[in-house]
Short mmCIF file of C-alpha atoms in Angstrom, two decimals:
data_model
loop_
_atom_site.label_atom_id
_atom_site.label_comp_id
_atom_site.label_asym_id
_atom_site.label_seq_id
_atom_site.Cartn_x
_atom_site.Cartn_y
_atom_site.Cartn_z
CA MET A 1 -17.70 -16.82 -9.13
CA ASN A 2 -14.62 -18.79 -10.11
CA ALA A 3 -15.54 -22.06 -8.38
CA ALA A 4 -16.42 -23.74 -11.67
CA GLY A 5 -12.96 -23.03 -13.03
CA LYS A 6 -14.04 -20.06 -15.16
CA GLY A 7 -11.92 -16.99 -14.86
CA THR A 8 -8.30 -16.04 -14.91
CA ILE A 9 -5.69 -18.03 -13.00
CA SER A 10 -2.04 -17.29 -12.40
CA ARG A 11 0.82 -19.57 -11.46
CA TYR A 12 3.59 -18.45 -9.14
CA LYS A 13 6.60 -20.74 -8.74
CA LEU A 14 8.95 -20.61 -5.79
CA LYS A 15 11.65 -22.63 -4.11
CA VAL A 16 11.70 -23.02 -0.34
CA ARG A 17 14.77 -21.33 1.13
CA LEU A 18 16.53 -22.33 4.35
CA GLY A 19 15.33 -19.12 6.00
CA ASP A 20 11.73 -20.18 5.30
CA THR A 21 12.07 -23.19 7.62
CA ASP A 22 11.90 -23.58 11.39
CA MET A 23 14.14 -25.55 13.77
CA GLY A 24 12.35 -28.75 12.72
CA GLY A 25 13.30 -28.19 9.09
CA ILE A 26 9.76 -27.55 7.84
CA VAL A 27 8.36 -24.32 6.44
CA TYR A 28 7.39 -21.93 9.21
CA TYR A 29 3.65 -21.21 8.82
CA PRO A 30 3.77 -17.39 8.30
CA ASN A 31 5.64 -18.03 5.05
CA TYR A 32 2.48 -19.43 3.47
CA HIS A 33 0.83 -16.05 4.08
CA LYS A 34 3.87 -14.26 2.65
CA TRP A 35 3.67 -16.45 -0.46
CA MET A 36 -0.08 -15.84 -0.80
CA ASP A 37 0.63 -12.11 -0.72
CA GLU A 38 3.29 -12.51 -3.40
CA ALA A 39 0.96 -14.71 -5.47
CA THR A 40 -1.80 -12.07 -5.30
CA HIS A 41 0.56 -9.45 -6.70
CA GLU A 42 1.69 -11.92 -9.39
CA TYR A 43 -2.00 -12.49 -10.22
CA LEU A 44 -2.61 -8.77 -10.65
CA GLY A 45 0.40 -8.58 -12.96
CA ALA A 46 -0.89 -11.57 -14.92
CA ILE A 47 -4.19 -9.81 -15.62
CA GLY A 48 -2.34 -6.69 -16.76
CA VAL A 49 -2.60 -4.50 -13.67
CA PRO A 50 0.74 -4.78 -11.83
CA SER A 51 0.55 -3.59 -8.23
CA SER A 52 3.54 -1.30 -8.72
CA LYS A 53 1.79 0.60 -11.52
CA LEU A 54 -1.53 0.69 -9.68
CA PHE A 55 0.15 2.37 -6.75
CA SER A 56 2.58 4.65 -8.60
CA GLN A 57 0.16 5.78 -11.33
CA GLN A 58 -3.24 5.66 -9.63
CA ASN A 59 -2.44 5.54 -5.90
CA ILE A 60 -4.47 2.30 -5.74
CA GLY A 61 -3.63 -0.61 -3.47
CA VAL A 62 -5.25 -3.85 -2.39
CA PRO A 63 -5.02 -3.93 1.42
CA LEU A 64 -5.54 -7.27 3.10
CA LEU A 65 -8.74 -7.69 5.11
CA GLU A 66 -8.60 -11.41 5.89
CA SER A 67 -6.21 -14.31 5.30
CA LYS A 68 -6.50 -18.03 6.00
CA CYS A 69 -4.33 -21.00 5.11
CA ASN A 70 -4.74 -24.73 5.75
CA ILE A 71 -1.56 -26.79 5.53
CA HIS A 72 -2.11 -30.41 4.50
CA SER A 73 1.50 -31.61 4.11
CA PRO A 74 4.78 -30.04 5.24
CA LEU A 75 7.20 -28.35 2.89
CA PHE A 76 10.96 -28.56 3.33
CA PHE A 77 14.13 -26.71 2.30
CA GLU A 78 14.58 -26.68 -1.49
CA ASP A 79 11.08 -27.98 -2.25
CA CYS A 80 9.72 -26.52 -5.48
CA VAL A 81 6.21 -25.17 -5.08
CA GLU A 82 3.64 -23.74 -7.47
CA VAL A 83 0.92 -21.45 -6.14
CA VAL A 84 -2.15 -21.36 -8.39
CA SER A 85 -4.34 -18.33 -7.75
CA SER A 86 -7.80 -17.32 -8.94
CA VAL A 87 -10.56 -14.98 -7.84
CA LEU A 88 -13.33 -16.92 -6.07
CA GLU A 89 -15.68 -14.06 -5.25
CA LEU A 90 -15.93 -10.57 -6.62
CA PHE A 91 -17.88 -7.82 -4.91
CA ASN A 92 -18.17 -4.11 -5.59
CA LYS A 93 -15.07 -3.03 -3.62
CA VAL A 94 -13.66 -6.35 -2.40
CA PHE A 95 -12.42 -9.62 -3.89
CA LYS A 96 -11.62 -13.04 -2.47
CA ILE A 97 -8.64 -14.77 -4.06
CA SER A 98 -7.89 -18.47 -3.67
CA HIS A 99 -4.37 -19.90 -3.50
CA LEU A 100 -3.60 -23.60 -4.00
CA PHE A 101 -0.06 -24.73 -3.16
CA TYR A 102 1.20 -27.64 -5.28
CA LYS A 103 4.26 -29.81 -4.79
CA ASN A 104 4.74 -32.54 -7.41
CA ASP A 105 1.15 -32.04 -8.64
CA HIS A 106 -0.30 -32.63 -5.14
CA ILE A 107 -2.05 -29.92 -3.12
CA VAL A 108 -0.03 -29.39 0.06
CA ALA A 109 -1.81 -26.26 1.29
CA GLU A 110 -4.73 -24.06 0.36
CA GLY A 111 -5.75 -20.64 1.44
CA TYR A 112 -7.46 -17.42 0.53
CA GLU A 113 -7.22 -13.71 1.02
CA ILE A 114 -9.94 -11.09 1.06
CA ARG A 115 -8.70 -7.76 -0.26
CA ALA A 116 -10.19 -4.32 -0.80
CA TRP A 117 -9.68 -1.98 -3.75
CA ALA A 118 -8.55 1.27 -2.13
CA THR A 119 -6.81 4.60 -2.59
CA PHE A 120 -4.10 5.82 -0.26
CA GLU A 121 -4.55 9.57 -0.61
CA GLY A 122 -4.28 10.85 2.93
CA LYS A 123 -6.53 8.24 4.44
CA LEU A 124 -7.39 4.77 3.20
CA LYS A 125 -10.65 4.76 1.21
CA THR A 126 -12.25 1.87 -0.66
CA HIS A 127 -13.53 2.29 -4.22
CA PRO A 128 -15.45 0.11 -6.66
CA ILE A 129 -13.23 -2.24 -8.64
CA PRO A 130 -13.20 -0.84 -12.20
CA GLN A 131 -15.28 -2.81 -14.71
CA GLU A 132 -12.33 -3.53 -17.02
CA ILE A 133 -10.42 -5.09 -14.11
CA ARG A 134 -13.48 -7.04 -12.95
CA GLU A 135 -13.75 -8.51 -16.44
CA LYS A 136 -10.09 -9.58 -16.36
CA MET A 137 -10.51 -11.16 -12.94
CA VAL A 138 -13.41 -13.32 -14.05
CA GLY A 139 -11.92 -14.01 -17.47
CA ILE A 140 -14.64 -12.38 -19.52
CA GLU A 141 -13.55 -10.49 -22.62
CA SER A 142 -16.52 -8.14 -22.50
CA ILE A 143 -19.80 -7.96 -20.65
CA GLN A 144 -22.95 -6.79 -22.41
CA ASN A 145 -25.31 -4.70 -20.24
#
């Protein structure tokens, strides 16, 4: 849905910390998944639906169903990174969000997450993503039916 560059993107900037690296001095791979998680929550905030408010006011969360990351070039302590995120696919109760990791305007890693729209009342239950949020995800002001 967003492959042609249509739709909302968010930019999440971070600096690699010493604790993010392994004994070889490069970023330890699980950190990319941590940063994708953080970037997803930044994305939701950027479209006007911060995760904290979704959970506290509506008991809605976006549990992770799948995550994948390909690392093209290593990152090191104190590298400045920008994660650019956008929704690639949008289904009734699930969305796929892409994350591109940039260092000095070069893609150093890319990944995605598949997440559900769910309530946490007693037991986890998926729900349709509300239309107004779907419109924000794909960058459409309003959809005529």
